[in-house]
CSV table of C-alpha atoms and ligand atoms in Angstrom, one decimal:
chain,number,residue,atom,x,y,z
A,1,UNK,CA,-6.4,59.7,67.8
A,2,UNK,CA,-6.2,60.8,71.4
A,3,UNK,CA,-6.7,64.5,72.0
A,4,UNK,CA,-5.4,64.5,75.6
A,5,UNK,CA,-3.3,67.4,76.6
A,6,UNK,CA,-0.8,65.2,78.5
A,7,UNK,CA,0.4,61.9,77.2
A,8,UNK,CA,1.2,59.3,79.8
A,9,UNK,CA,4.3,57.3,78.9
A,10,UNK,CA,6.1,54.2,79.9
A,11,UNK,CA,9.8,53.9,79.0
A,12,UNK,CA,11.1,50.4,78.3
A,13,UNK,CA,14.9,50.2,78.7
A,14,UNK,CA,17.3,52.8,80.1
A,15,UNK,CA,20.6,52.0,78.4
A,16,UNK,CA,22.5,54.3,76.0
A,17,UNK,CA,19.6,55.6,74.0
A,18,UNK,CA,17.0,55.1,76.8
A,19,UNK,CA,18.8,57.7,79.0
A,20,UNK,CA,18.6,60.3,76.2
A,21,UNK,CA,14.9,59.7,75.8
A,22,UNK,CA,14.5,59.7,79.6
A,23,UNK,CA,15.8,63.2,79.9
A,24,UNK,CA,13.7,64.4,77.0
A,25,UNK,CA,10.6,62.7,78.3
A,26,UNK,CA,11.0,64.4,81.7
A,27,UNK,CA,11.6,67.8,80.0
A,28,UNK,CA,8.6,67.5,77.6
A,29,UNK,CA,5.7,69.6,79.0
A,30,UNK,CA,3.1,67.5,77.1
A,31,UNK,CA,4.3,64.2,78.6
A,32,UNK,CA,3.9,62.6,82.0
A,33,UNK,CA,6.5,59.8,82.4
A,34,UNK,CA,4.5,57.2,84.5
A,35,UNK,CA,6.8,54.2,84.4
A,36,UNK,CA,10.3,53.0,83.7
A,37,UNK,CA,10.6,49.3,82.9
A,38,UNK,CA,14.0,47.7,82.7
A,39,UNK,CA,15.6,44.3,82.9
A,40,UNK,CA,17.7,45.7,85.7
A,41,UNK,CA,15.4,48.0,87.8
A,42,UNK,CA,18.3,48.8,90.3
A,43,UNK,CA,20.4,50.2,87.5
A,44,UNK,CA,17.4,52.3,86.3
A,45,UNK,CA,17.0,53.6,89.9
A,46,UNK,CA,20.6,54.6,89.9
A,47,UNK,CA,20.2,56.5,86.6
A,48,UNK,CA,17.2,58.3,88.1
A,49,UNK,CA,19.1,59.3,91.2
A,50,UNK,CA,22.0,60.6,89.1
A,51,UNK,CA,19.7,63.0,87.2
A,52,UNK,CA,17.6,63.8,90.3
A,53,UNK,CA,14.3,62.4,88.9
A,54,UNK,CA,11.5,60.5,90.6
A,55,UNK,CA,9.6,58.0,88.4
A,56,UNK,CA,8.2,54.5,89.3
A,57,UNK,CA,10.5,51.8,88.2
A,58,UNK,CA,9.6,48.2,87.7
A,59,UNK,CA,11.1,45.0,86.1
A,60,UNK,CA,10.2,43.4,82.8
A,61,UNK,CA,8.1,40.8,84.6
A,62,UNK,CA,5.6,43.6,85.4
A,63,UNK,CA,5.1,44.7,81.8
A,64,UNK,CA,1.6,43.4,81.7
A,65,UNK,CA,0.6,45.5,84.7
A,66,UNK,CA,2.2,48.6,83.2
A,67,UNK,CA,0.3,48.0,79.9
A,68,UNK,CA,-2.9,47.7,81.9
A,69,UNK,CA,-2.3,51.1,83.6
A,70,UNK,CA,-4.9,53.4,82.0
A,71,UNK,CA,-2.6,56.4,82.7
A,72,UNK,CA,-0.2,55.0,80.1
A,73,UNK,CA,-1.1,56.2,76.6
A,74,UNK,CA,2.2,55.4,75.0
A,75,UNK,CA,5.3,53.3,75.3
A,76,UNK,CA,8.8,54.3,74.2
A,77,UNK,CA,10.8,51.1,73.4
A,78,UNK,CA,14.6,51.5,74.0
A,79,UNK,CA,15.4,47.8,74.7
A,80,UNK,CA,17.8,45.7,72.6
A,81,UNK,CA,16.7,45.2,69.0
A,82,UNK,CA,15.7,41.6,69.3
A,83,UNK,CA,12.9,42.6,71.7
A,84,UNK,CA,11.5,45.5,69.7
A,85,UNK,CA,8.9,43.8,67.6
A,86,UNK,CA,7.6,41.7,70.5
A,87,UNK,CA,7.3,44.6,72.9
A,88,UNK,CA,5.8,46.9,70.3
A,89,UNK,CA,3.1,44.5,69.3
A,90,UNK,CA,2.4,43.7,72.9
A,91,UNK,CA,2.0,47.5,73.6
A,92,UNK,CA,-0.1,48.1,70.5
A,93,UNK,CA,-2.4,45.2,71.3
A,94,UNK,CA,-2.8,46.7,74.8
A,95,UNK,CA,-4.0,49.9,73.1
A,96,UNK,CA,-0.9,52.0,73.6
A,97,UNK,CA,0.9,54.2,71.0
A,98,UNK,CA,4.5,53.1,70.4
A,99,UNK,CA,7.7,55.0,69.6
A,100,UNK,CA,10.2,52.3,69.0
A,101,UNK,CA,13.9,52.8,68.7
A,102,UNK,CA,15.4,51.9,65.3
A,103,UNK,CA,15.5,49.3,64.0
A,104,UNK,CA,11.9,48.2,64.6
A,105,UNK,CA,13.3,44.7,63.9
A,106,UNK,CA,16.1,43.1,61.8
A,107,UNK,CA,13.5,41.0,60.0
A,108,UNK,CA,11.5,42.7,57.2
A,109,UNK,CA,8.5,40.4,57.6
A,110,UNK,CA,8.3,41.3,61.3
A,111,UNK,CA,8.0,45.0,60.3
A,112,UNK,CA,4.8,44.2,58.5
A,113,UNK,CA,3.5,42.3,61.6
A,114,UNK,CA,4.3,45.4,63.7
A,115,UNK,CA,2.4,47.8,61.3
A,116,UNK,CA,-0.5,45.3,61.0
A,117,UNK,CA,-0.8,45.4,64.8
A,118,UNK,CA,-0.8,49.2,64.7
A,119,UNK,CA,-3.5,49.2,62.0
A,120,UNK,CA,-5.6,46.8,64.0
A,121,UNK,CA,-5.3,48.8,67.2
A,122,UNK,CA,-5.7,52.2,65.5
A,123,UNK,CA,-2.6,53.4,67.5
A,124,UNK,CA,0.5,55.2,66.3
A,125,UNK,CA,3.6,53.1,65.6
A,126,UNK,CA,6.6,55.3,65.0
A,127,UNK,CA,10.1,53.9,64.3
A,128,UNK,CA,12.7,56.3,65.6
A,129,UNK,CA,14.6,57.5,62.6
A,130,UNK,CA,16.2,60.4,64.4
A,131,UNK,CA,18.0,61.9,61.3
A,132,UNK,CA,14.6,62.8,59.9
A,133,UNK,CA,14.3,65.4,62.8
A,134,UNK,CA,17.8,66.9,62.4
A,135,UNK,CA,17.7,70.5,61.2
A,136,UNK,CA,20.4,69.9,58.5
A,137,UNK,CA,18.7,66.9,56.9
A,138,UNK,CA,15.3,68.7,57.0
A,139,UNK,CA,16.8,71.8,55.4
A,140,UNK,CA,18.4,69.7,52.6
A,141,UNK,CA,15.3,67.7,52.0
A,142,UNK,CA,13.1,70.8,51.6
A,143,UNK,CA,15.6,72.4,49.2
A,144,UNK,CA,15.7,69.3,47.1
A,145,UNK,CA,11.9,68.9,47.0
A,146,UNK,CA,11.6,72.7,46.2
A,147,UNK,CA,13.8,72.0,43.1
A,148,UNK,CA,16.6,74.3,44.2
A,149,UNK,CA,19.2,72.0,42.7
A,150,UNK,CA,17.1,70.8,39.8
A,151,UNK,CA,17.0,67.1,38.8
A,152,UNK,CA,18.8,64.9,41.3
A,153,UNK,CA,21.7,62.9,39.8
A,154,UNK,CA,23.4,61.6,42.9
A,155,UNK,CA,22.7,61.2,46.6
A,156,UNK,CA,25.7,60.3,48.8
A,157,UNK,CA,25.3,59.5,52.5
A,158,UNK,CA,28.4,59.0,54.6
A,159,UNK,CA,28.4,57.5,58.1
A,160,UNK,CA,31.7,57.0,60.0
A,161,UNK,CA,30.8,55.6,63.4
A,162,UNK,CA,32.5,55.8,66.7
A,163,UNK,CA,33.1,54.3,69.2
A,164,UNK,CA,33.7,50.7,67.9
A,165,UNK,CA,30.7,49.0,69.3
A,166,UNK,CA,30.0,45.3,68.8
A,167,UNK,CA,26.2,45.1,69.4
A,168,UNK,CA,25.3,44.0,65.8
A,169,UNK,CA,26.8,42.9,62.5
A,170,UNK,CA,27.8,45.7,60.1
A,171,UNK,CA,25.3,44.6,57.4
A,172,UNK,CA,22.3,45.1,59.8
A,173,UNK,CA,19.5,47.5,60.2
A,174,UNK,CA,21.2,48.6,63.4
A,175,UNK,CA,24.1,50.2,61.5
A,176,UNK,CA,22.8,50.9,58.0
A,177,UNK,CA,19.1,51.7,58.4
A,178,UNK,CA,19.6,55.5,58.8
A,179,UNK,CA,21.6,55.9,55.6
A,180,UNK,CA,19.3,53.6,53.6
A,181,UNK,CA,16.3,55.7,55.0
A,182,UNK,CA,17.9,59.0,54.0
A,183,UNK,CA,18.9,57.9,50.5
A,184,UNK,CA,15.5,56.4,49.7
A,185,UNK,CA,13.6,59.3,51.4
A,186,UNK,CA,15.4,61.8,49.2
A,187,UNK,CA,15.0,59.6,46.1
A,188,UNK,CA,11.3,59.0,47.1
A,189,UNK,CA,11.2,55.3,46.0
A,190,UNK,CA,12.8,51.9,46.3
A,191,UNK,CA,15.9,51.5,44.1
A,192,UNK,CA,15.6,49.3,41.1
A,193,UNK,CA,19.1,47.8,41.6
A,194,UNK,CA,21.5,47.5,44.6
A,195,UNK,CA,25.1,46.4,44.8
A,196,UNK,CA,27.3,46.2,47.9
A,197,UNK,CA,31.1,45.9,48.5
A,198,UNK,CA,32.7,45.5,51.9
A,199,UNK,CA,36.0,44.7,53.5
A,200,UNK,CA,37.5,44.2,57.0
A,201,UNK,CA,40.4,46.3,58.2
A,202,UNK,CA,40.4,45.9,62.0
A,203,UNK,CA,41.6,42.5,63.4
A,204,UNK,CA,38.8,42.4,66.0
A,205,UNK,CA,36.3,42.7,63.1
A,206,UNK,CA,38.1,40.1,61.0
A,207,UNK,CA,38.1,37.8,64.1
A,208,UNK,CA,34.3,38.1,64.2
A,209,UNK,CA,34.1,37.4,60.4
A,210,UNK,CA,32.5,40.7,59.9
A,211,UNK,CA,33.3,43.7,57.7
A,212,UNK,CA,33.9,47.4,58.8
A,213,UNK,CA,34.1,49.2,55.5
A,214,UNK,CA,31.1,49.2,53.2
A,215,UNK,CA,30.0,50.9,50.0
A,216,UNK,CA,26.5,50.4,48.6
A,217,UNK,CA,25.4,51.8,45.2
A,218,UNK,CA,21.7,52.0,44.4
A,219,UNK,CA,20.1,53.0,41.1
A,220,UNK,CA,16.6,54.5,41.0
A,221,UNK,CA,14.2,54.2,38.1
A,222,UNK,CA,14.7,57.9,37.1
A,223,UNK,CA,18.4,57.4,36.9
A,224,UNK,CA,19.4,58.9,40.3
A,225,UNK,CA,22.3,57.0,41.8
A,226,UNK,CA,22.4,56.6,45.6
A,227,UNK,CA,25.7,55.9,47.3
A,228,UNK,CA,26.0,54.9,50.9
A,229,UNK,CA,29.5,54.7,52.5
A,230,UNK,CA,29.9,53.4,56.0
A,231,UNK,CA,32.9,52.8,58.2
A,232,UNK,CA,32.4,51.1,61.5
A,233,UNK,CA,35.1,53.0,63.3
A,234,UNK,CA,36.4,56.5,62.7
A,235,UNK,CA,39.4,57.5,64.8
A,236,UNK,CA,38.7,61.3,64.5
A,237,UNK,CA,35.1,61.2,65.7
A,238,UNK,CA,31.4,60.8,64.6
A,239,UNK,CA,31.3,61.8,61.0
A,240,UNK,CA,27.9,62.0,59.4
A,241,UNK,CA,27.4,63.8,56.1
A,242,UNK,CA,25.1,64.0,53.1
A,243,UNK,CA,25.7,65.4,49.6
A,244,UNK,CA,23.1,65.8,46.9
A,245,UNK,CA,24.2,66.7,43.4
A,246,UNK,CA,21.7,67.9,40.8
A,247,UNK,CA,21.4,69.6,37.4
A,248,UNK,CA,21.3,73.1,39.0
A,249,UNK,CA,23.8,72.6,41.8
A,250,UNK,CA,24.9,70.7,44.9
A,251,UNK,CA,23.8,70.6,48.5
A,252,UNK,CA,26.5,69.6,51.0
A,253,UNK,CA,26.1,69.0,54.7
A,254,UNK,CA,29.3,69.5,56.6
A,255,UNK,CA,30.0,67.4,59.7
A,256,UNK,CA,28.6,69.0,62.8
A,257,UNK,CA,31.5,69.9,65.1
A,258,UNK,CA,31.4,70.2,68.9
A,259,UNK,CA,31.5,74.0,68.7
A,260,UNK,CA,31.9,76.5,65.8
A,261,UNK,CA,35.2,77.9,67.2
A,262,UNK,CA,38.2,78.0,64.9
A,263,UNK,CA,41.6,78.5,66.3
A,264,UNK,CA,44.3,80.4,64.4
A,265,UNK,CA,47.9,80.2,65.6
A,266,UNK,CA,51.4,80.0,64.2
A,267,UNK,CA,50.8,76.3,63.8
A,268,UNK,CA,47.9,77.0,61.4
A,269,UNK,CA,44.1,76.9,61.5
A,270,UNK,CA,42.3,74.4,63.6
A,271,UNK,CA,38.6,73.6,63.8
A,272,UNK,CA,36.8,72.2,66.9
A,273,UNK,CA,36.7,68.4,67.3
A,274,UNK,CA,34.0,66.3,65.6
A,275,UNK,CA,31.1,65.2,67.8
A,276,UNK,CA,31.9,62.2,70.0
A,277,UNK,CA,28.9,60.1,69.0
A,278,UNK,CA,25.2,60.1,68.5
A,279,UNK,CA,24.2,61.7,71.8
A,280,UNK,CA,25.9,65.0,71.0
A,281,UNK,CA,25.4,64.9,67.2
A,282,UNK,CA,21.7,64.4,67.4
A,283,UNK,CA,20.9,66.0,70.7
A,284,UNK,CA,18.2,68.4,69.3
A,285,UNK,CA,16.9,65.8,66.8
A,286,UNK,CA,15.9,63.4,69.7
A,287,UNK,CA,13.9,66.3,71.3
A,288,UNK,CA,12.1,67.1,68.0
A,289,UNK,CA,11.5,63.4,67.3
A,290,UNK,CA,9.6,63.1,70.7
A,291,UNK,CA,7.6,66.2,69.9
A,292,UNK,CA,6.7,64.8,66.6
A,293,UNK,CA,5.5,61.6,68.2
A,294,UNK,CA,3.2,63.6,70.6
A,295,UNK,CA,2.0,65.7,67.7
A,296,UNK,CA,1.0,62.6,65.7
A,297,UNK,CA,-0.8,61.1,68.8
A,298,UNK,CA,-2.6,64.4,69.3
A,299,UNK,CA,-3.6,64.4,65.6
A,300,UNK,CA,-1.7,67.6,64.8
A,301,UNK,CA,0.4,66.0,62.0
A,302,UNK,CA,0.9,62.8,60.1
A,303,UNK,CA,3.7,60.4,60.8
A,304,UNK,CA,6.9,61.4,59.0
A,305,UNK,CA,8.2,57.8,59.1
A,306,UNK,CA,5.3,55.9,57.5
A,307,UNK,CA,5.0,52.2,57.2
A,308,UNK,CA,6.0,52.0,53.5
A,309,UNK,CA,9.3,53.9,54.2
A,310,UNK,CA,10.2,51.7,57.1
A,311,UNK,CA,9.5,48.5,55.1
A,312,UNK,CA,11.4,50.0,52.1
A,313,UNK,CA,14.5,50.3,54.4
A,314,UNK,CA,14.1,46.6,55.3
A,315,UNK,CA,13.8,45.5,51.7
A,316,UNK,CA,16.9,47.5,50.7
A,317,UNK,CA,19.0,46.1,53.6
A,318,UNK,CA,18.0,42.5,52.5
A,319,UNK,CA,19.1,43.3,49.0
A,320,UNK,CA,22.4,44.8,50.3
A,321,UNK,CA,23.1,41.5,52.3
A,322,UNK,CA,22.2,39.4,49.2
A,323,UNK,CA,24.5,41.4,47.0
A,324,UNK,CA,27.4,41.2,49.4
A,325,UNK,CA,26.9,37.5,49.9
A,326,UNK,CA,26.6,36.7,46.2
A,327,UNK,CA,28.8,39.4,44.7
A,328,UNK,CA,25.9,40.2,42.3
A,329,UNK,CA,23.6,43.1,41.6
A,330,UNK,CA,20.2,42.6,43.2
A,331,UNK,CA,17.2,43.9,41.2
A,332,UNK,CA,14.1,45.2,43.1
A,333,UNK,CA,10.5,46.1,42.3
A,334,UNK,CA,8.4,48.7,44.3
A,335,UNK,CA,5.5,46.2,44.8
B,401,LIG,N1,18.5,56.3,67.3
B,401,LIG,C1,19.7,56.2,67.8
B,401,LIG,O1,20.5,57.1,67.6
B,401,LIG,C2,20.1,55.0,68.6
B,401,LIG,C3,21.3,55.1,69.3
B,401,LIG,C4,21.7,54.0,70.0
B,401,LIG,C5,20.9,52.9,70.1
B,401,LIG,N2,19.7,52.8,69.4
B,401,LIG,C6,18.9,51.6,69.4
B,401,LIG,O2,18.3,51.5,70.7
B,401,LIG,C7,18.2,50.2,71.1
B,401,LIG,C8,18.9,50.0,72.5
B,401,LIG,O3,20.3,50.3,72.3
B,401,LIG,P1,21.2,50.8,73.5
B,401,LIG,O4,22.5,50.9,72.9
B,401,LIG,O5,20.5,51.8,74.3
B,401,LIG,O6,21.2,49.4,74.4
B,401,LIG,P2,21.6,49.2,75.9
B,401,LIG,O7,22.1,47.8,76.0
B,401,LIG,O8,22.6,50.3,76.3
B,401,LIG,O9,20.3,49.4,76.7
B,401,LIG,C9,19.2,48.5,76.7
B,401,LIG,C10,18.5,48.6,78.0
B,401,LIG,O10,17.3,47.8,78.0
B,401,LIG,C11,17.3,47.0,79.1
B,401,LIG,N3,16.5,45.8,78.7
B,401,LIG,C12,17.0,44.7,78.1
B,401,LIG,N4,16.0,43.9,77.8
B,401,LIG,C13,14.8,44.5,78.3
B,401,LIG,C14,13.5,44.1,78.3
B,401,LIG,N5,13.0,43.0,77.7
B,401,LIG,N6,12.6,45.0,78.9
B,401,LIG,C15,13.0,46.1,79.4
B,401,LIG,N7,14.3,46.5,79.5
B,401,LIG,C16,15.2,45.7,78.9
B,401,LIG,C17,18.7,46.8,79.6
B,401,LIG,O11,18.8,46.5,80.9
B,401,LIG,C18,19.3,48.2,79.2
B,401,LIG,O12,19.1,49.1,80.3
B,401,LIG,C19,18.9,49.3,70.0
B,401,LIG,O13,17.8,48.8,69.2
B,401,LIG,C20,19.7,50.3,69.2
B,401,LIG,O14,19.7,50.0,67.8
B,401,LIG,C21,19.3,53.9,68.6
């Protein structure tokens, strides 16, 4: 592991999530942002001008030169999903640590290829499961592991997304990986059985022969039931919640609202609006996620999103798709 005080970073892709990481990379005192690489360098320059930052920008055709730059210790991959595995492996083979946006890939076997490349290079490969760095999820996880609510009977993860975005199918890592990760992280294992139901409610989703309303049930060996409910579009805002029920009580995460202000008038009581989407709901989590990446590179801690967990998420998603397509329960084994 490197013990350098400053980590030189190249950022690949400055779209929706790349802009969030860009600001956090610039603000992180342990990071020097050396390069930005984007398919559209002019657009990346515009983003930099908007935020008043000065970083060298280059196009994807120059990736080899960026990866040869000895000042670059690590790469943050924020390009579209279908390029993640290829770019991550390329960067790992060039001796760079990689923080790759979720999902690492939509193909479970490619996840193994990515982690094999990390093992061979001895570099860190971190898949960016940002919910793991959110204060509420961490608080609930430590309470569950401390035994505060006894034996766990049910874990229920709710995700109602907004805006309606067409970048991937609903039964994909892109949409479901966070909830699968959270349920299996809390349960601590792969489920033994998985079943999925889904339906389409919006005409534009029906036209794409996709679904927008999904329920997944998972049973774990110790009897714990995991439930994942997902809606592709929520008209009232970005609604992310987790509930864990156990023999000694329940832990319930309320949705994070834009502010804590409640209004009381003759018309009644009104809370602040829900968060608009991931940038405001997980603002702090993205900062902590980046800090964790640097801590792991500097050998201060171990990866909180290890290989087995990332691959476990891939295996469960494959089972969800199989169950939805066949209408059957899919049985799994940890091996
Ligand atoms: N963790 C989260 O909360 C979160 C949120 C949103 C998106 N994501 C993930 O981040 C990834 C990117 O999503 P997005 O919504 O930001 O996409 P986007 O389309 O908004 O941005 C992608 C950017 O990458 C650039 N690009 C495309 N191909 C490239 C290449 N080969 N090399 C360099 N740059 C390239 C594009 O020009 C664009 O600037 C997806 O995998 C998505 O699942 C994660």
